[in-house]
Amino acid sequence: MADPITELFSAPLTVNWTLSFACNFSCSHCYSREEVAEELCTADIFRIVDVLAEKQVPFINFGGGEPLIRQDLFDIAAYATSRGLNVSMNSNGWLLDENAARRLKESGFKSVGISIDSAEGALHDDFRNRPGSFPRAVAALDALAAVGLKSTMSAVISRINHRHFRDLLQLAREHGAGTVYLHNFKCSGRGFKNREELDLSPEEWKAFYVEALAVQKETVDLDISFDDPVIASLPGYKENPLVKGSSCGKLSLHLRPDGDITPCGFIPLVVGNILRDDFDTLWYDSPILNKMRNKEATGKCSGCGAFSDCLGGCTARSFAVTGDFCEPDPHCWK
């Protein structure tokens, strides 16, 4: 059955925006490290901000690549803020000292996320392929706290940390991050190439989520967030999200450095270009988006009682592994 949420919103709630694929890291799981695209000038980026403001998109989140590599990031954020958009970003933390944190706050950022994948420095550095990245990331959290800018912490769950995620929660407490995002492994880009080494089995994913959801329920001093629709197939799962299944293409879109729109950063299918195409036409009529919004149960999803809640799990992961939006999520344990 189709998910009716697209009739409720005239635009995405969030645009995840990759200003540049350039990065000073070479992470083992990165979806974008081997991507290339022409980068827009500042003036064209302002034109995109105008489109998003006109469409009343409430949130922009800058990712990458490393956003701080672009010298005009602060000007872009200040302009977006002046147009009424709420601006956030994700960073590896290497370039985020107290001066950068102060400039981020002055330019209007509402929050900044720092990626830390293990509370053990050597494991984090190895996963990120950058010696010394752990102390720089922790120092970035401290810098954000020093200037009073809200910080979050993000970890990609994989073989290096799924049994020790509580240590990440404690690290967040010690360095002032009020929210911890425990992201599912996406199998895109380098994540696909290194899947056998880093990804969990379906049974391990189930065990992780059962434990992590129990910890979330008993934790009052931190917000613990997940972004994996396959959780909805767990017995007794009571969350009531705005949409069922993947939110990409329904509540969010992704912008590449050249202005091309994709459903999310992990699905490299271009819907159109925000500077050349009519946004409403893309949003409402795109065959790609509409196929994602109307997934059909195939394979083991056919006849599964959980399909109406999880809608086949993560669409990006299904597409990366099988080439088909409607195939069952390879992480599914049912």
Coordinates of C-alpha atoms in Angstrom, one line a residue:
M1 CA 0.0 0.0 0.0
A2 CA 1.3 3.5 -0.8
D3 CA 2.5 5.7 2.0
P4 CA 0.2 8.8 1.9
I5 CA 2.6 11.2 3.5
T6 CA 3.6 13.0 0.2
E7 CA 0.1 14.4 0.1
L8 CA 0.7 16.2 3.4
F9 CA 3.8 18.1 2.6
S10 CA 4.5 20.4 -0.3
A11 CA 8.2 20.1 0.1
P12 CA 10.7 18.1 2.1
L13 CA 11.2 19.0 5.8
T14 CA 14.9 18.6 5.4
V15 CA 17.4 19.0 2.6
N16 CA 20.7 17.2 3.2
W17 CA 23.2 19.2 1.2
T18 CA 26.6 18.1 0.1
L19 CA 28.4 21.3 -0.8
S20 CA 31.6 19.5 -1.7
F21 CA 32.7 15.9 -2.0
A22 CA 36.2 17.0 -1.0
C23 CA 37.3 15.6 2.3
N24 CA 40.5 15.5 4.5
F25 CA 39.5 11.9 5.6
S26 CA 39.3 8.6 3.7
C27 CA 36.8 6.7 5.8
S28 CA 36.2 2.9 5.3
H29 CA 32.4 3.3 5.0
C30 CA 32.1 6.6 3.1
Y31 CA 29.4 6.8 0.5
S32 CA 30.9 9.8 -1.3
R33 CA 34.7 9.6 -1.1
E34 CA 35.0 8.4 -4.7
E35 CA 32.2 10.6 -6.0
V36 CA 33.1 13.6 -8.2
A37 CA 30.9 16.6 -9.2
E38 CA 31.5 20.2 -10.2
E39 CA 31.0 22.6 -7.2
L40 CA 28.8 25.6 -7.5
C41 CA 30.0 29.1 -6.8
T42 CA 28.6 31.0 -3.8
A43 CA 26.2 33.0 -5.9
D44 CA 24.5 29.9 -7.3
I45 CA 24.4 28.4 -3.8
F46 CA 22.5 31.5 -2.7
R47 CA 20.1 30.9 -5.6
I48 CA 19.4 27.4 -4.2
V49 CA 18.8 28.8 -0.8
D50 CA 16.3 31.2 -2.3
V51 CA 14.5 28.2 -3.9
L52 CA 14.4 26.3 -0.6
A53 CA 13.2 29.4 1.3
E54 CA 10.4 29.9 -1.3
K55 CA 9.3 26.3 -0.9
Q56 CA 9.4 26.8 2.9
V57 CA 11.8 23.9 3.5
P58 CA 12.5 24.4 7.2
F59 CA 15.8 22.6 7.7
I60 CA 19.1 22.4 5.8
N61 CA 21.9 20.0 7.0
F62 CA 25.3 20.3 5.4
G63 CA 27.3 17.2 5.0
G64 CA 29.8 15.9 2.6
G65 CA 32.7 15.6 2.1
E66 CA 33.8 17.9 4.9
P67 CA 31.7 21.1 5.0
L68 CA 34.4 23.2 6.6
I69 CA 36.7 22.7 3.6
R70 CA 34.5 25.3 1.8
Q71 CA 35.7 28.7 2.8
D72 CA 32.3 30.2 2.1
L73 CA 30.4 27.9 4.5
F74 CA 29.9 30.7 7.0
D75 CA 28.6 33.1 4.4
I76 CA 26.2 30.4 3.1
A77 CA 24.9 29.6 6.5
A78 CA 24.4 33.3 7.4
Y79 CA 22.5 33.8 4.1
A80 CA 20.3 30.7 4.7
T81 CA 19.6 31.8 8.3
S82 CA 18.6 35.3 7.0
R83 CA 16.1 33.6 4.7
G84 CA 14.5 31.8 7.7
L85 CA 16.1 28.3 7.3
N86 CA 17.3 26.3 10.2
V87 CA 20.9 25.3 9.5
S88 CA 22.9 22.4 10.9
M89 CA 25.9 20.4 9.7
N90 CA 27.9 17.2 10.2
S91 CA 31.7 17.3 10.5
N92 CA 34.6 15.0 11.2
G93 CA 35.9 17.7 13.6
W94 CA 39.4 18.0 12.3
L95 CA 39.1 21.7 11.3
L96 CA 36.7 22.6 14.1
D97 CA 38.7 24.5 16.7
E98 CA 37.2 27.2 19.1
N99 CA 37.6 29.9 16.5
A100 CA 35.7 27.9 13.9
A101 CA 33.0 27.0 16.5
R102 CA 32.5 30.7 17.2
R103 CA 32.2 31.5 13.5
L104 CA 29.7 28.7 13.1
K105 CA 27.6 30.1 15.9
E106 CA 27.8 33.7 14.6
S107 CA 26.7 32.5 11.1
G108 CA 23.5 31.0 12.5
F109 CA 24.1 27.3 12.9
K110 CA 21.6 25.7 15.2
S111 CA 23.6 22.6 15.9
V112 CA 26.7 20.8 14.7
G113 CA 27.2 17.1 14.7
I114 CA 30.6 15.4 15.2
S115 CA 31.3 11.9 13.9
I116 CA 32.9 9.6 16.5
D117 CA 32.7 5.9 15.8
S118 CA 34.4 4.5 18.8
A119 CA 35.3 5.6 22.3
E120 CA 38.7 3.9 21.7
G121 CA 40.8 6.4 19.9
A122 CA 42.8 3.9 17.9
L123 CA 39.7 2.2 16.6
H124 CA 38.1 5.5 15.5
D125 CA 41.3 6.6 13.8
D126 CA 41.6 3.3 12.0
F127 CA 37.9 3.4 10.9
R128 CA 38.4 7.0 9.6
N129 CA 41.9 6.2 8.1
R130 CA 43.3 9.3 9.8
P131 CA 45.7 9.1 12.7
G132 CA 44.9 11.7 15.4
S133 CA 41.3 12.1 14.3
F134 CA 39.9 11.0 17.6
P135 CA 41.4 13.7 19.8
R136 CA 40.5 16.3 17.2
A137 CA 36.9 15.1 17.1
V138 CA 36.7 15.2 20.9
A139 CA 38.3 18.6 21.0
A140 CA 35.7 19.8 18.4
L141 CA 32.9 18.8 20.8
D142 CA 34.6 20.7 23.6
A143 CA 35.0 23.8 21.3
L144 CA 31.3 23.8 20.5
A145 CA 30.5 23.5 24.2
A146 CA 32.9 26.4 25.0
V147 CA 31.0 28.8 22.6
G148 CA 27.5 27.6 23.6
L149 CA 26.6 25.9 20.3
K150 CA 24.5 22.8 20.5
S151 CA 26.4 19.7 19.6
T152 CA 25.4 16.1 18.6
M153 CA 27.5 13.0 18.1
S154 CA 27.1 10.5 15.3
A155 CA 28.4 7.0 15.1
V156 CA 28.0 4.5 12.3
I157 CA 27.3 1.1 13.9
S158 CA 29.5 -1.6 12.5
R159 CA 31.7 -4.4 13.7
I160 CA 34.0 -2.1 15.5
N161 CA 31.4 -0.7 17.9
H162 CA 28.1 -2.6 18.1
R163 CA 29.0 -4.3 21.3
H164 CA 30.4 -1.1 22.9
F165 CA 27.9 1.6 22.0
R166 CA 27.4 2.4 25.7
D167 CA 30.9 3.8 25.7
L168 CA 29.9 6.2 23.0
L169 CA 27.0 7.4 25.1
Q170 CA 29.4 8.1 28.0
L171 CA 31.8 9.9 25.8
A172 CA 28.9 12.2 24.7
R173 CA 28.0 12.9 28.3
E174 CA 31.6 13.9 29.1
H175 CA 31.9 16.3 26.2
G176 CA 28.5 18.0 26.2
A177 CA 26.7 16.3 23.2
G178 CA 23.0 16.1 24.1
T179 CA 22.0 13.8 21.3
V180 CA 23.7 10.6 20.0
Y181 CA 22.8 9.3 16.6
L182 CA 23.4 5.6 16.1
H183 CA 23.3 5.3 12.4
N184 CA 22.8 2.0 10.5
F185 CA 25.5 0.8 8.1
K186 CA 24.3 1.8 4.6
C187 CA 26.4 -0.4 2.2
S188 CA 26.9 2.5 -0.3
G189 CA 30.2 3.5 -1.9
R190 CA 33.1 2.3 0.2
G191 CA 30.5 0.9 2.6
F192 CA 29.6 -1.6 -0.1
K193 CA 33.2 -2.5 -0.9
N194 CA 34.0 -3.1 2.8
R195 CA 30.6 -4.6 3.7
E196 CA 31.9 -8.1 4.4
E197 CA 34.4 -6.7 6.8
L198 CA 32.3 -4.0 8.6
D199 CA 28.6 -4.8 8.3
L200 CA 26.7 -7.0 10.8
S201 CA 24.6 -10.0 10.0
P202 CA 20.8 -9.7 10.2
E203 CA 20.8 -11.6 13.5
E204 CA 23.5 -9.2 14.9
W205 CA 21.5 -6.2 13.9
K206 CA 18.4 -7.6 15.7
A207 CA 20.5 -8.2 18.8
F208 CA 21.9 -4.7 18.6
Y209 CA 18.6 -3.0 18.3
V210 CA 16.9 -5.0 21.0
E211 CA 19.7 -3.9 23.4
A212 CA 20.0 -0.4 22.1
L213 CA 16.3 0.3 22.3
A214 CA 16.3 -1.0 25.9
V215 CA 19.1 1.4 26.7
Q216 CA 17.2 4.3 25.0
K217 CA 14.2 3.6 27.1
E218 CA 16.1 3.8 30.4
T219 CA 18.3 6.8 29.4
V220 CA 17.0 10.2 30.5
D221 CA 20.1 12.5 30.2
L222 CA 20.7 11.9 26.5
D223 CA 18.6 11.6 23.4
I224 CA 19.5 8.4 21.5
S225 CA 18.3 8.4 17.9
F226 CA 18.1 5.7 15.2
D227 CA 17.4 6.2 11.5
D228 CA 16.7 2.6 10.5
P229 CA 13.1 1.7 9.4
V230 CA 13.8 -2.0 9.8
I231 CA 13.4 -1.5 13.6
A232 CA 9.7 -1.3 13.1
S233 CA 9.6 -5.1 12.6
L234 CA 10.6 -5.7 16.2
P235 CA 7.7 -7.0 18.3
G236 CA 6.4 -4.3 20.7
Y237 CA 8.1 -1.4 18.8
K238 CA 5.8 1.6 19.6
E239 CA 7.3 4.5 17.8
N240 CA 4.9 6.5 15.6
P241 CA 7.1 8.2 13.0
L242 CA 5.8 10.8 10.5
V243 CA 6.3 8.2 7.7
K244 CA 6.7 4.5 7.7
G245 CA 9.7 3.0 6.0
S246 CA 12.5 5.1 4.7
S247 CA 12.0 8.9 5.0
C248 CA 14.2 9.7 2.0
G249 CA 12.1 11.0 -0.9
K250 CA 9.2 11.6 1.5
L251 CA 10.5 13.9 4.3
S252 CA 14.0 14.6 2.9
L253 CA 16.0 15.0 -0.2
H254 CA 19.7 15.3 -1.0
L255 CA 21.6 17.9 -2.9
R256 CA 24.9 17.1 -4.7
P257 CA 27.6 19.8 -5.1
D258 CA 26.4 20.6 -8.7
G259 CA 22.7 21.1 -7.6
D260 CA 21.6 17.7 -8.7
I261 CA 18.8 16.2 -6.5
T262 CA 18.9 12.6 -5.4
P263 CA 16.5 10.9 -3.0
C264 CA 19.2 10.6 -0.4
G265 CA 23.0 10.7 -0.3
F266 CA 23.1 6.9 -0.4
I267 CA 21.0 6.6 -3.6
P268 CA 23.0 7.9 -6.5
L269 CA 20.0 8.4 -8.8
V270 CA 19.5 12.0 -10.1
V271 CA 15.9 13.2 -9.9
G272 CA 16.7 16.6 -11.6
N273 CA 18.6 19.8 -10.9
I274 CA 17.3 22.4 -8.5
L275 CA 18.7 25.3 -10.6
R276 CA 17.4 24.0 -14.0
D277 CA 14.2 22.2 -13.2
D278 CA 10.9 23.1 -11.6
F279 CA 11.0 22.0 -8.0
D280 CA 7.3 21.2 -7.7
T281 CA 7.4 19.1 -10.8
L282 CA 10.3 17.1 -9.5
W283 CA 8.8 16.7 -6.0
Y284 CA 5.4 15.6 -7.1
D285 CA 6.0 13.8 -10.4
S286 CA 9.4 12.3 -10.3
P287 CA 9.1 8.6 -11.3
I288 CA 12.1 7.7 -9.0
L289 CA 10.5 9.4 -6.0
N290 CA 7.1 8.0 -6.6
K291 CA 8.4 4.5 -7.0
M292 CA 10.2 4.9 -3.6
R293 CA 7.0 6.3 -2.0
N294 CA 4.9 3.3 -3.3
K295 CA 7.1 0.3 -2.6
E296 CA 5.6 -3.1 -3.2
A297 CA 6.2 -6.2 -1.1
T298 CA 8.5 -8.6 -2.9
G299 CA 10.5 -11.7 -1.9
K300 CA 10.2 -12.5 1.8
C301 CA 8.3 -9.2 2.4
S302 CA 5.3 -10.7 0.6
G303 CA 2.9 -11.8 3.2
C304 CA 5.1 -10.5 6.1
G305 CA 3.0 -9.0 8.8
A306 CA 5.6 -6.3 9.5
F307 CA 5.7 -4.9 6.0
S308 CA 3.0 -2.3 6.7
D309 CA 5.2 -0.9 9.4
C310 CA 8.7 -1.1 8.0
L311 CA 7.9 -1.0 4.2
G312 CA 10.7 -3.3 3.4
G313 CA 13.3 -1.5 5.5
C314 CA 16.0 0.9 4.2
T315 CA 15.4 1.7 0.6
A316 CA 19.0 2.9 0.1
R317 CA 20.4 -0.4 1.4
S318 CA 18.1 -2.5 -0.7
F319 CA 19.0 -0.5 -3.8
A320 CA 22.8 -0.7 -3.1
V321 CA 22.8 -4.4 -2.7
T322 CA 20.1 -5.5 -5.2
G323 CA 19.5 -2.6 -7.6
D324 CA 15.8 -2.6 -6.7
F325 CA 14.0 -0.3 -4.3
C326 CA 11.4 -3.0 -3.5
E327 CA 13.7 -5.9 -2.6
P328 CA 13.8 -6.7 1.1
D329 CA 16.4 -4.8 3.2
P330 CA 19.4 -7.2 3.5
H331 CA 19.6 -6.3 7.2
C332 CA 16.2 -7.8 7.9
W333 CA 16.3 -10.7 10.3
K334 CA 12.7 -11.9 9.7

